[in-house]
mmCIF file of C-alpha atoms and ligand atoms in Angstrom:
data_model
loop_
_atom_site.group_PDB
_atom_site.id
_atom_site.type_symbol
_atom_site.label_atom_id
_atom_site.label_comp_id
_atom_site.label_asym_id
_atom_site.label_seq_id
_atom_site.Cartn_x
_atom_site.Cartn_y
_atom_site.Cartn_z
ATOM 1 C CA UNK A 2 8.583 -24.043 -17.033
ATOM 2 C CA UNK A 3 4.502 -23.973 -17.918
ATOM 3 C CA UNK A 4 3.435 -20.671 -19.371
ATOM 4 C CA UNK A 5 1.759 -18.148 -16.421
ATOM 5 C CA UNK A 6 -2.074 -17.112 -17.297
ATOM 6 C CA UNK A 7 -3.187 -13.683 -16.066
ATOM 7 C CA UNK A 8 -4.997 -10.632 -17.377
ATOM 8 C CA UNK A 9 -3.169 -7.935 -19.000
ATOM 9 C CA UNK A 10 -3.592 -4.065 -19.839
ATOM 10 C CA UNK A 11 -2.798 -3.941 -23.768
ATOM 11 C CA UNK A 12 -2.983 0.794 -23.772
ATOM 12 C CA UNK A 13 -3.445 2.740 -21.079
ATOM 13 C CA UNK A 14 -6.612 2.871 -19.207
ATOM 14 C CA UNK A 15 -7.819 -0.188 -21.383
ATOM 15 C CA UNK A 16 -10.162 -3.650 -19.991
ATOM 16 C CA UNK A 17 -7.707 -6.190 -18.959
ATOM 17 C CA UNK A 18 -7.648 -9.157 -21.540
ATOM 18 C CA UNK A 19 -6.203 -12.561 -20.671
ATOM 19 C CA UNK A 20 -2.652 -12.926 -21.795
ATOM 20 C CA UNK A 21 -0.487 -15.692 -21.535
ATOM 21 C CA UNK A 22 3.971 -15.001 -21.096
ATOM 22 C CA UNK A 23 6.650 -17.905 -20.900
ATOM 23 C CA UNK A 24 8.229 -16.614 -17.702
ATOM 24 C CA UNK A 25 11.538 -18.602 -19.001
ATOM 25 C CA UNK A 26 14.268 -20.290 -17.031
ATOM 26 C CA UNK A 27 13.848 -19.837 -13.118
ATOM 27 C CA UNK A 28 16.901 -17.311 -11.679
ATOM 28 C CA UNK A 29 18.819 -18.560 -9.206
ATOM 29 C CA UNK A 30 17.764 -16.413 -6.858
ATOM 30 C CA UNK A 31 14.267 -16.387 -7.980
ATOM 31 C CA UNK A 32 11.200 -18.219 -6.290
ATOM 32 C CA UNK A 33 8.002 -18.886 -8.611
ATOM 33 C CA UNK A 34 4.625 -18.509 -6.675
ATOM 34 C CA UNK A 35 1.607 -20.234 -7.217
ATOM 35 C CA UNK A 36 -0.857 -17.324 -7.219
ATOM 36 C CA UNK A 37 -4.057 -17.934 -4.205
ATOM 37 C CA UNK A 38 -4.838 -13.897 -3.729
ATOM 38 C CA UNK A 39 -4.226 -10.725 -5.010
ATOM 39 C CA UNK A 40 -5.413 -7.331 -4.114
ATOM 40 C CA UNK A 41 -6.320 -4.401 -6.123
ATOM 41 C CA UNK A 42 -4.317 -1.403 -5.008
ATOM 42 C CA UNK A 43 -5.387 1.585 -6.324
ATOM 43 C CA UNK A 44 -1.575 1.966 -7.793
ATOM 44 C CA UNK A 45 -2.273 -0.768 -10.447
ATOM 45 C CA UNK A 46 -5.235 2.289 -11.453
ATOM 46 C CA UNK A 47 -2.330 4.469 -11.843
ATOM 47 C CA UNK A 48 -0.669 2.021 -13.219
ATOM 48 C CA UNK A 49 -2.930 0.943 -15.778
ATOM 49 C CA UNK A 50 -4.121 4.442 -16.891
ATOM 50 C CA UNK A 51 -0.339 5.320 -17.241
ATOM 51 C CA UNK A 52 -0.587 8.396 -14.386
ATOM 52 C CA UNK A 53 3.118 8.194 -13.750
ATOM 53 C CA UNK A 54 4.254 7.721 -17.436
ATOM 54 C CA UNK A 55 6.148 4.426 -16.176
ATOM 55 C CA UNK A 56 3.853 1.641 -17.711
ATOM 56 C CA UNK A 57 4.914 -0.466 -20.576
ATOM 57 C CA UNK A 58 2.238 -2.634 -22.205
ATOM 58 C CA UNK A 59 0.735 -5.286 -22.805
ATOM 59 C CA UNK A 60 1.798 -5.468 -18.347
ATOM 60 C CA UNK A 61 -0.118 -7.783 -15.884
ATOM 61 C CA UNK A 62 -0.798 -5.296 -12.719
ATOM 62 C CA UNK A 63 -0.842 -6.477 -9.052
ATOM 63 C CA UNK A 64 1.485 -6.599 -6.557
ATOM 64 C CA UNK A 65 -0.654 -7.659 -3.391
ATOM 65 C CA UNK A 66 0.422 -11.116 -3.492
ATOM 66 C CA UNK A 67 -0.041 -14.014 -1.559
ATOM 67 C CA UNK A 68 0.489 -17.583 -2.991
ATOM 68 C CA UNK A 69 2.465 -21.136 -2.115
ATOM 69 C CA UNK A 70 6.308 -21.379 -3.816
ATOM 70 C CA UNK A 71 5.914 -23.665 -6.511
ATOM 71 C CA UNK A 72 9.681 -24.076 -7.569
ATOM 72 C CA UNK A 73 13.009 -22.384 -6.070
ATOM 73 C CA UNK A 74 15.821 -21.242 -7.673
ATOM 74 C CA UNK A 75 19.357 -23.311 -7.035
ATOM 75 C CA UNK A 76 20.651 -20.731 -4.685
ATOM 76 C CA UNK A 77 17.667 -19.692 -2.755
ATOM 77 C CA UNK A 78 18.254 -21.244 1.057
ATOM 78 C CA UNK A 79 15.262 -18.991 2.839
ATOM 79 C CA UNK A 80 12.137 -20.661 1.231
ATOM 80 C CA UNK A 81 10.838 -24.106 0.672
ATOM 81 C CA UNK A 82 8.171 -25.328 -2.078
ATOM 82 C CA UNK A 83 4.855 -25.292 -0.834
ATOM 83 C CA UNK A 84 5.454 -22.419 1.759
ATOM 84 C CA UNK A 85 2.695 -20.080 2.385
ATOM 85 C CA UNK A 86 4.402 -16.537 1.130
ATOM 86 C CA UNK A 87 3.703 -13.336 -0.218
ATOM 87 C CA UNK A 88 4.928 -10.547 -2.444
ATOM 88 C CA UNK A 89 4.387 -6.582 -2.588
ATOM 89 C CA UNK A 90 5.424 -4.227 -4.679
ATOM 90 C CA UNK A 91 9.351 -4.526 -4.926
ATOM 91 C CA UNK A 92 10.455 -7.928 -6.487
ATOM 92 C CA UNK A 93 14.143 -7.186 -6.205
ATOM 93 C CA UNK A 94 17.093 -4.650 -5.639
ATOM 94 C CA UNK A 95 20.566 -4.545 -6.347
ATOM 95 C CA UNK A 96 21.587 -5.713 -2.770
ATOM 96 C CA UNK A 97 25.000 -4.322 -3.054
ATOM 97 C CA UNK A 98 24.283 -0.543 -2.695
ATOM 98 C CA UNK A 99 24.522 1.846 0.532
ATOM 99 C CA UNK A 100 20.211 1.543 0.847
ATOM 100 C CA UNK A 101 20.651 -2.499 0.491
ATOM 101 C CA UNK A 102 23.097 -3.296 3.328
ATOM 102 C CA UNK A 103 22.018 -0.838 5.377
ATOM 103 C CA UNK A 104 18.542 -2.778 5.147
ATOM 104 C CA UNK A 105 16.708 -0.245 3.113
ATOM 105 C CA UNK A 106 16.075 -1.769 0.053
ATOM 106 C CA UNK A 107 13.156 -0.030 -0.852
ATOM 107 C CA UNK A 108 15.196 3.132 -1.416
ATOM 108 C CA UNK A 109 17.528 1.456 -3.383
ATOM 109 C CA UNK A 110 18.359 3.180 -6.643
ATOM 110 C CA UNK A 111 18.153 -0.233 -8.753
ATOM 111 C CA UNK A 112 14.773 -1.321 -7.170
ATOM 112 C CA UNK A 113 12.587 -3.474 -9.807
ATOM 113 C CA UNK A 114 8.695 -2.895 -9.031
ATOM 114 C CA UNK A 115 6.563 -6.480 -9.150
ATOM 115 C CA UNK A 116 4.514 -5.071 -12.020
ATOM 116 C CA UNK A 117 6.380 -2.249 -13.383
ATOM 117 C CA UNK A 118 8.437 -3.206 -16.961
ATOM 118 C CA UNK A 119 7.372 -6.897 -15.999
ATOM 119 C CA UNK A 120 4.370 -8.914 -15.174
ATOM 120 C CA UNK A 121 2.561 -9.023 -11.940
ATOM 121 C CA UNK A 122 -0.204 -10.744 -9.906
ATOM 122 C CA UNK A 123 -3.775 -10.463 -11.429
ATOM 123 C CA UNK A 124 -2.055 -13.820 -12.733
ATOM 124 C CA UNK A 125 -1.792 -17.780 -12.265
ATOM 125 C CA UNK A 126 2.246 -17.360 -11.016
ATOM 126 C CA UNK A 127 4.481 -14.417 -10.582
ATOM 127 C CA UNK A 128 8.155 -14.790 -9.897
ATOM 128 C CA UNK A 129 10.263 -12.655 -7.453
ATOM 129 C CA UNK A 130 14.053 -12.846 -6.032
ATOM 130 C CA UNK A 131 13.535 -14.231 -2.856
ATOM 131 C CA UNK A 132 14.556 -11.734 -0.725
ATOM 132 C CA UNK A 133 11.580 -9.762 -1.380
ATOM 133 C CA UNK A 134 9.131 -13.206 -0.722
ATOM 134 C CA UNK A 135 7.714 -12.942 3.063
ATOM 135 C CA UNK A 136 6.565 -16.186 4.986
ATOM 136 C CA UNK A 137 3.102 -15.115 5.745
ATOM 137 C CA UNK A 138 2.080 -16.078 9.501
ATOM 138 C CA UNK A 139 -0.030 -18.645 10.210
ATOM 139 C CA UNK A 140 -2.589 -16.607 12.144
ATOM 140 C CA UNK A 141 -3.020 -14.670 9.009
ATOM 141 C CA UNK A 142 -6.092 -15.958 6.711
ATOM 142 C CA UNK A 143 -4.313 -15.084 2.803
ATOM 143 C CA UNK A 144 -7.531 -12.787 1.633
ATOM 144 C CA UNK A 145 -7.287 -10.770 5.038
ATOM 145 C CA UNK A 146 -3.175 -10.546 4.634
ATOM 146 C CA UNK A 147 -2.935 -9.926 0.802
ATOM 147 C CA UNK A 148 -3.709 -6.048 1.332
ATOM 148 C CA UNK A 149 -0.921 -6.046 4.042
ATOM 149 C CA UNK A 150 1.774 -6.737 1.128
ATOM 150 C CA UNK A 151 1.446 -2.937 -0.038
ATOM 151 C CA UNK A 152 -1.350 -1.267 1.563
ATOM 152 C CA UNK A 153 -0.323 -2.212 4.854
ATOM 153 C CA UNK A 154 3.526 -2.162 4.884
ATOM 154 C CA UNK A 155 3.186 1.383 2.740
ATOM 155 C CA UNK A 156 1.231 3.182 5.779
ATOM 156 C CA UNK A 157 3.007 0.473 8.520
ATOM 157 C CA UNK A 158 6.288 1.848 7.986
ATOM 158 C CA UNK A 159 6.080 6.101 8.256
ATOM 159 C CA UNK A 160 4.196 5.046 11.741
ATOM 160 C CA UNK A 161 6.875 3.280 13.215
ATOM 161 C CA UNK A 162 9.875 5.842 11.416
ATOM 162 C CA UNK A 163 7.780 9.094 13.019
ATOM 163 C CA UNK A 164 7.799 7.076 16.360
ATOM 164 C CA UNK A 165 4.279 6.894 16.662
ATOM 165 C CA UNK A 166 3.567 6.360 20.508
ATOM 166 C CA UNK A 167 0.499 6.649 22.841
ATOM 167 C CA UNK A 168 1.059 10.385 23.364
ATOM 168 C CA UNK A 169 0.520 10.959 19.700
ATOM 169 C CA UNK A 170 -2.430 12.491 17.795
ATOM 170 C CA UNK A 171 -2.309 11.060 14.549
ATOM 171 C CA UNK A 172 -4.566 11.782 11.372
ATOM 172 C CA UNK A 173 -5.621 9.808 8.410
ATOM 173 C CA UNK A 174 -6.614 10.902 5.304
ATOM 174 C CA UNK A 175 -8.615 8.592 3.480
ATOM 175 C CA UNK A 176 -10.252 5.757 4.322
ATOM 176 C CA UNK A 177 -9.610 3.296 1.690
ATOM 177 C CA UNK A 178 -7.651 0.234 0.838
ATOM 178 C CA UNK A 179 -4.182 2.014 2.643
ATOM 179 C CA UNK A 180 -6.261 4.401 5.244
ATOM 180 C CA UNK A 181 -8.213 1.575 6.721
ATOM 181 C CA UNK A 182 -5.455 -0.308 7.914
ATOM 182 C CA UNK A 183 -3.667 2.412 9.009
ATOM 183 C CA UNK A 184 -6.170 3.411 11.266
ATOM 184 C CA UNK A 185 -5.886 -0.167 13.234
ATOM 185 C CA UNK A 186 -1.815 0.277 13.050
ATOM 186 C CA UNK A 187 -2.217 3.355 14.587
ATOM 187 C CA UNK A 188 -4.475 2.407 17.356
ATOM 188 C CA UNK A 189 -2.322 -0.582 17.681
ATOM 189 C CA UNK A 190 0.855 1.792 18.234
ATOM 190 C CA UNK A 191 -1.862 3.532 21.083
ATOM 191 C CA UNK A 192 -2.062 7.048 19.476
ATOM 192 C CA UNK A 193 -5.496 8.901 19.700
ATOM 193 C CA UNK A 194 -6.413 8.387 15.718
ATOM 194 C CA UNK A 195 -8.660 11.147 13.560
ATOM 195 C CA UNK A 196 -10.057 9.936 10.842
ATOM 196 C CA UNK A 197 -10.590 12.645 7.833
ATOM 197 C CA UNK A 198 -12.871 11.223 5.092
ATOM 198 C CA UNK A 199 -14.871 12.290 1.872
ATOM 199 C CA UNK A 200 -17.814 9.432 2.826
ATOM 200 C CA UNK A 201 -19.554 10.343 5.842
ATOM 201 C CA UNK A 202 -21.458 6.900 5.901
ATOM 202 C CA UNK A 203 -17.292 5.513 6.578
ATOM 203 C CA UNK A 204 -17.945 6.904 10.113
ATOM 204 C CA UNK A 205 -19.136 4.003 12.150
ATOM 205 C CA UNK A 206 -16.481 1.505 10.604
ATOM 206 C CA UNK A 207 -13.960 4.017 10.953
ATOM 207 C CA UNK A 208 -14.442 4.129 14.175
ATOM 208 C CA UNK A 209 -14.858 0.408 14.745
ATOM 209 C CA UNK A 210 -11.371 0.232 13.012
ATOM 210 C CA UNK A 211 -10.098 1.929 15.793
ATOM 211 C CA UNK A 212 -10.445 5.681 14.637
ATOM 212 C CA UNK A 213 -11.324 7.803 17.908
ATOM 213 C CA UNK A 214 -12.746 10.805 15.552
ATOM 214 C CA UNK A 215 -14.241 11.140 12.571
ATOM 215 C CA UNK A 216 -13.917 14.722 10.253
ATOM 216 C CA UNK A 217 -15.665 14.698 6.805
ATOM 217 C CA UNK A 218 -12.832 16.642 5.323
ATOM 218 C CA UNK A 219 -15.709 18.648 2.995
ATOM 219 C CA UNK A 220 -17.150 20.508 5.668
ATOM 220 C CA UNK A 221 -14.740 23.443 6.768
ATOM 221 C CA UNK A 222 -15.876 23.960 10.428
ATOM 222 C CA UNK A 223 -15.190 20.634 11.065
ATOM 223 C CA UNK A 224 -11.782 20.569 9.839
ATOM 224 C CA UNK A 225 -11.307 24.425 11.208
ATOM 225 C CA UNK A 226 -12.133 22.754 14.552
ATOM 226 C CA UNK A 227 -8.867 20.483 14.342
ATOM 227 C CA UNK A 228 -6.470 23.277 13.786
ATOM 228 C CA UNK A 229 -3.464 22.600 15.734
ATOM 229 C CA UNK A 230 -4.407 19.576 17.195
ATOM 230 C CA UNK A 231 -2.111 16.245 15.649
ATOM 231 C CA UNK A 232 1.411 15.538 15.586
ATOM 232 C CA UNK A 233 1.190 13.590 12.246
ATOM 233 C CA UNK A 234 -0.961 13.053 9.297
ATOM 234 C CA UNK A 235 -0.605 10.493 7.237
ATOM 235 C CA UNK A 236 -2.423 10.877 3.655
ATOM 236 C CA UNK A 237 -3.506 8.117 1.805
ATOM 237 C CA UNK A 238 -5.689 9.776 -0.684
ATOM 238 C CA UNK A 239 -5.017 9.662 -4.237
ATOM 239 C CA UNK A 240 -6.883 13.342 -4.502
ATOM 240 C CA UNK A 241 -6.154 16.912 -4.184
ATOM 241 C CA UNK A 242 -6.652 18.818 -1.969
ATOM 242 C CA UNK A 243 -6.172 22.062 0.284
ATOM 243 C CA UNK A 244 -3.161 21.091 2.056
ATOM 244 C CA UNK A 245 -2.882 23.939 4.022
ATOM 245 C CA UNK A 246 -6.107 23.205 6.097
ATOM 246 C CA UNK A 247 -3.825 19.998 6.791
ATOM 247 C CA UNK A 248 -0.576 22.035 8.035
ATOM 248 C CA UNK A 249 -2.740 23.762 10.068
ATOM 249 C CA UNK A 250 -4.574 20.761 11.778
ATOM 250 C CA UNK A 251 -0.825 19.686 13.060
ATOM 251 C CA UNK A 252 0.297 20.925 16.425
ATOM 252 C CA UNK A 253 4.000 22.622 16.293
ATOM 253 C CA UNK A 254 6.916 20.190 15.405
ATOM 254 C CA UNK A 255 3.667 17.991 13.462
ATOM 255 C CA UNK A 256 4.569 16.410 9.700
ATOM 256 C CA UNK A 257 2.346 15.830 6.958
ATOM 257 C CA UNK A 258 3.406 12.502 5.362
ATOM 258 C CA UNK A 259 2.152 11.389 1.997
ATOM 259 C CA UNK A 260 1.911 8.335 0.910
ATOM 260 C CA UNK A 261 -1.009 8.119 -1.297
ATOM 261 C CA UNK A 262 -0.222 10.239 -4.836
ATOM 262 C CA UNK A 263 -2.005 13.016 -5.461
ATOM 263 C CA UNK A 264 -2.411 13.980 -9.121
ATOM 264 C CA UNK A 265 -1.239 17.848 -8.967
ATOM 265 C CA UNK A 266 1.616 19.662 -7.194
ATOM 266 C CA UNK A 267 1.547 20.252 -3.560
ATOM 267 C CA UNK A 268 1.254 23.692 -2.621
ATOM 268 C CA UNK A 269 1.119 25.218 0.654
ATOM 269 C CA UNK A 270 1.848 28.361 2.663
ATOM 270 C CA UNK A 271 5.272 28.375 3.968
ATOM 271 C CA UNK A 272 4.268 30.704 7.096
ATOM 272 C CA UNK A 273 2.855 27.836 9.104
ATOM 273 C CA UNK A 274 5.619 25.512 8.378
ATOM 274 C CA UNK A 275 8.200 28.192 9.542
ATOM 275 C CA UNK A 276 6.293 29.322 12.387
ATOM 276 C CA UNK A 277 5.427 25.938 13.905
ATOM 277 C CA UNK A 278 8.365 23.978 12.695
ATOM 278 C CA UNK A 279 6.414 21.869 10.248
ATOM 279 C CA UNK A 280 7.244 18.940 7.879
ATOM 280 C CA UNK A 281 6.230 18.034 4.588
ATOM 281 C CA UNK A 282 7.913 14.598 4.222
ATOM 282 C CA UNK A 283 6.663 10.885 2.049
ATOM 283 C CA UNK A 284 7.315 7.464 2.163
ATOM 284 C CA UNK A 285 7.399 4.315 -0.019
ATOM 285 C CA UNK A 286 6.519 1.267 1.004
ATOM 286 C CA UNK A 287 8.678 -0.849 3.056
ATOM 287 C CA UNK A 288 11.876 -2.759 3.217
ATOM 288 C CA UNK A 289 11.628 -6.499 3.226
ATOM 289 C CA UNK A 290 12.620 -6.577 6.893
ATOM 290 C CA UNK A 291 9.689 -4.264 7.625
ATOM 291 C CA UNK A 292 7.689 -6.170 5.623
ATOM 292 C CA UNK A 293 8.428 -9.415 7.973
ATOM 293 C CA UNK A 294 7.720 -7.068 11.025
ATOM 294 C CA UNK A 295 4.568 -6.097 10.106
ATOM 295 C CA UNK A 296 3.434 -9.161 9.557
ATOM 296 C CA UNK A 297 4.231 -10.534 12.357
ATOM 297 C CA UNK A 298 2.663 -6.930 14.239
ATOM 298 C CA UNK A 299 -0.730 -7.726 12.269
ATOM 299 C CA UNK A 300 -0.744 -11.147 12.974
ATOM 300 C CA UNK A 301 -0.007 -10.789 17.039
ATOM 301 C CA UNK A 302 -2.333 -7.885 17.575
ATOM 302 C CA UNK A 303 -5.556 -8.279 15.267
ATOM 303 C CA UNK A 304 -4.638 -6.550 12.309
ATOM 304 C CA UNK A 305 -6.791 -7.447 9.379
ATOM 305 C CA UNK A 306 -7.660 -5.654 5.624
ATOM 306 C CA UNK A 307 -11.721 -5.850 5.071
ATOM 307 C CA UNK A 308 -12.221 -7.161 2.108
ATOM 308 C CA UNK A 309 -14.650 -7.761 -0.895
ATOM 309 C CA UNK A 310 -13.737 -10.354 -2.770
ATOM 310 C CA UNK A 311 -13.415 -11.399 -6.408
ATOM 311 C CA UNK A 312 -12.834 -14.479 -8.657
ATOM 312 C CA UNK A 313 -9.867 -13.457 -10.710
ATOM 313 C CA UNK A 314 -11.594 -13.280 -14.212
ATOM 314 C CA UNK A 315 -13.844 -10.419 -12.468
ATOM 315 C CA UNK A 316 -10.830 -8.295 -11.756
ATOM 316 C CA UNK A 317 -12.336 -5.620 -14.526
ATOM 317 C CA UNK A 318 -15.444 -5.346 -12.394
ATOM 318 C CA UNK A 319 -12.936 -4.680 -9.356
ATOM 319 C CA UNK A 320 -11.234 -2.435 -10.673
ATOM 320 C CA UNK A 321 -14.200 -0.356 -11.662
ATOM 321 C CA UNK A 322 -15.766 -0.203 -8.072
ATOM 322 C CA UNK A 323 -11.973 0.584 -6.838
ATOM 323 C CA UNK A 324 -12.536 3.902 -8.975
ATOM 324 C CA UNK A 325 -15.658 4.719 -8.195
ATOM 325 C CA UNK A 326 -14.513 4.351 -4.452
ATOM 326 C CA UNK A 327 -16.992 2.034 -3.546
ATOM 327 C CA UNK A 328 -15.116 -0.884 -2.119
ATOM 328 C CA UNK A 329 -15.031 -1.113 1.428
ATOM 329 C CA UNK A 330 -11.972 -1.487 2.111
ATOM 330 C CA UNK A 331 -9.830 -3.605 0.023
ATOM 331 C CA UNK A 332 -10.910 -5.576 -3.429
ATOM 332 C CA UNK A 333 -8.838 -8.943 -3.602
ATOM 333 C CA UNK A 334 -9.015 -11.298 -6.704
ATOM 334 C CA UNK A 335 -8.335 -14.815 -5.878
ATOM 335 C CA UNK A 336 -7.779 -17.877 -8.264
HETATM 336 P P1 NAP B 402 -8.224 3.533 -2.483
HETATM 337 O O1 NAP B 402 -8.509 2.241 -1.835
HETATM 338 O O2 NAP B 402 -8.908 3.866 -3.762
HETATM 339 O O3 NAP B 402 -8.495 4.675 -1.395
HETATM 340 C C1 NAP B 402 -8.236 6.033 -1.658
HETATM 341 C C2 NAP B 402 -9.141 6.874 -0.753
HETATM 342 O O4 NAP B 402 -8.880 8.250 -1.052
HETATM 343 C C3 NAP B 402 -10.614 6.708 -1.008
HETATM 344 O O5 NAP B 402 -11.183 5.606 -0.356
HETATM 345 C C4 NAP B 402 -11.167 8.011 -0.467
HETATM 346 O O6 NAP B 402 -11.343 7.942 0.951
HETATM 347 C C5 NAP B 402 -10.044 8.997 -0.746
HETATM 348 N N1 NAP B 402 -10.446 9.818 -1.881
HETATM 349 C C6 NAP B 402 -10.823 9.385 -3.110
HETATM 350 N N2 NAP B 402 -11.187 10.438 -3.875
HETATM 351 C C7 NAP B 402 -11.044 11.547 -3.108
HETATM 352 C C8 NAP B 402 -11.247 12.939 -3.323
HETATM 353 N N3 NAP B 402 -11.691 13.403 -4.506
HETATM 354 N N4 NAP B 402 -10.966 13.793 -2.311
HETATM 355 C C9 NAP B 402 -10.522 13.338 -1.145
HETATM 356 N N5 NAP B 402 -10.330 12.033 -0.880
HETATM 357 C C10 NAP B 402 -10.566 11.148 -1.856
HETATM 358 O O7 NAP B 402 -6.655 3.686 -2.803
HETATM 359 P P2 NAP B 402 -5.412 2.989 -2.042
HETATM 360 O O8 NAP B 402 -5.148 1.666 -2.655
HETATM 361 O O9 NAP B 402 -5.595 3.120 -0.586
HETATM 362 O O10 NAP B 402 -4.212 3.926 -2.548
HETATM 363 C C11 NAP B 402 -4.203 5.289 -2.202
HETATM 364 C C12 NAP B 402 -3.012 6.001 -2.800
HETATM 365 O O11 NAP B 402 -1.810 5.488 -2.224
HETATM 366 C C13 NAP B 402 -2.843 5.840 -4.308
HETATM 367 O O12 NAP B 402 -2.427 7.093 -4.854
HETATM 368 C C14 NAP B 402 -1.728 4.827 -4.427
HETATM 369 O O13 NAP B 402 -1.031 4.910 -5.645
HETATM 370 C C15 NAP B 402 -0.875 5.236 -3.269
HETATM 371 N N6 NAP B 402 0.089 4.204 -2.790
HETATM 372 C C16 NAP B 402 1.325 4.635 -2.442
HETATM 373 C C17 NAP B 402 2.248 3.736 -1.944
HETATM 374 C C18 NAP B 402 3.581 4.215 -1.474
HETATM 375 O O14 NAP B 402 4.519 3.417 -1.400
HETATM 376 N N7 NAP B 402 3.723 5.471 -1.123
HETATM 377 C C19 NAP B 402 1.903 2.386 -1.835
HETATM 378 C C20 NAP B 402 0.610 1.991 -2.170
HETATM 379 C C21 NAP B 402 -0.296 2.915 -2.660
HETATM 380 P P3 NAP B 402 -12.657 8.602 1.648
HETATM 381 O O15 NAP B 402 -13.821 7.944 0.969
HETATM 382 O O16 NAP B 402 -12.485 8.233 3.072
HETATM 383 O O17 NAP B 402 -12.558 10.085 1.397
HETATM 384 ZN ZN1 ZN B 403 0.267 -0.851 -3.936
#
């Protein structure tokens, strides 16, 4: 098997260098990809600076995949070589567990992460068991889908678990690689959508997204003036910040769902949950089924990432406007 090309993180929070790995013999179960696009989540930042204390180096990050199969293993019956597919952040699980065959893979306790103790896509190929390689639908152009193999399951899933409907008030925190899209999901489900951002000049595509408010989350009679008002917020910044103006923005029975990471503990008052019922929950990205589903969701009904994109060998330039938070909405690095 040729040797895979990509760029690699040699100590945390360092420029990515290219780096060269023999990925060895193909698994069985395995499908190699043929790298076309990969986006720049903002968990390959954490990933790269070491945030969770998970990264081993020298590590190629990206899990935003989207490629053609270049070679199957002898046992894989689901794929063919030369298949559009993509890949997100789970490459594989044990698939014997309780979480496995109850289709819930992503909670399964021997998940492996695409670029987590192995390498990933800001690469020439990446390899993957093949239950964890979507078909990507034809009505989906790759740089527009690529963001849908994390970002998009990550915040596609918690909407369709807390039954998101067209009686619900939802709120997004965030309007970044993750909040953008889940601002057309939710609109797409039919729920009246707030959008809470840092960057007041996000307002107009916020709302051409889909968003039917917009509430820079700095000013505090703004966000006073949504107390009580949504049934669920989803938060997709990677920030702290007061969370208890966010309990009290839900209506009774409302849940406060992270999904992006923020770096301290979250603290809030437990009054307002008591009182009003209220849930602090999370969620992690999406099981492969999910993944298929939302797919097909974004492809029927419009769903796109906007993105800016890269050649691969700029990925250090991408990943530098990803921190400073000046992509809109989605950096994706493309060979
Ligand atoms: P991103 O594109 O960088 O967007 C993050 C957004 O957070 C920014 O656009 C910004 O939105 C907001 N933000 C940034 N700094 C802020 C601050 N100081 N105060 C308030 N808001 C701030 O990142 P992303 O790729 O969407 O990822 C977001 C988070 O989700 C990361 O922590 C990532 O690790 C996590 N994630 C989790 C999962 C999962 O499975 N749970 C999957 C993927 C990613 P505004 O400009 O609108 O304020
Ligand atoms: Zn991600």
């Amino acid at each position: 098997m040729a040797q895979i090309q990509g760029l690699a993180a040699h100590a945390a929070g360092a420029e990515l260098l290219p780096f060269r790995y023999d990925p060895g013999d193909l698994g069985a179960q395995e499908v190699e990809i043929g790298i076309t696009h990969c986006g720049i989540c903002h968990s390959d930042l954490h990933l790269i600076s070491n945030d969770w204390g998970i990264s081993q180096y020298p590590f190629i990050p990206g899990h935003e995949i989207i490629g053609t199969v270049t070679a199957i293993g002898s046992h894989v019956r689901s794929l063919k070589v030369g298949q559009r597919v993509g890949l997100g952040w789970q490459s594989n699980s044990c698939g014997q567990c309780e979480w496995c065959t109850r289709g819930l893979e992503n909670l399964c306790p021997y998940q492996e992460a695409t670029c987590v103790h192995r390498h990933g896509g800001y690469a020439s190929g990446v390899r993957a068991n093949a239950r964890f390689v979507s078909p990507i639908p034809d009505a989906l152009p790759s740089q527009q889908a690529a963001p849908l193999l994390c970002g998009g399951i990550t915040v596609y899933s918690p909407l369709r678990d807390h039954e998101i409907n067209p009686s619900s008030r939802v709120g997004i925190i965030g309007i970044g690689g993750l909040g953008h899209i889940a601002i057309q999901f939710a609109k797409v489900f039919g729920a009246e959508v707030v959008a809470f951002s840092t960057s007041t000049g996000k307002e107009e595509e916020a709302r051409s997204l889909g968003a039917h408010h917009f509430v820079n989350s700095r000013e505090s009679k703004a966000m006073k003036d949504v107390a009580g008002s949504l049934d669920f917020i989803l938060n997709t910044a990677n920030a702290d910040q007061d969370w208890n103006v966010y309990i009290q923005a839900l209506r009774p029975n409302g849940t406060l769902c992270f999904v992006g990471v923020p770096p301290s503990p979250v603290s809030v008052q437990a009054f307002p949950l008591i009182a009003g019922i209220r849930t602090i929950t999370g969620s992690p990205i999406g099981s492969p089924h999910r993944i298929r589903e939302m797919l097909d969701v974004a492809a029927r009904h419009g769903v796109r990432a906007t993105t800016e994109a890269f050649a691969m060998s700029r990925a250090n330039e991408a990943i530098d406007k990803v921190k400073k938070n000046k992509v809109r909405y989605r950096a994706v690095l493309s060979n």
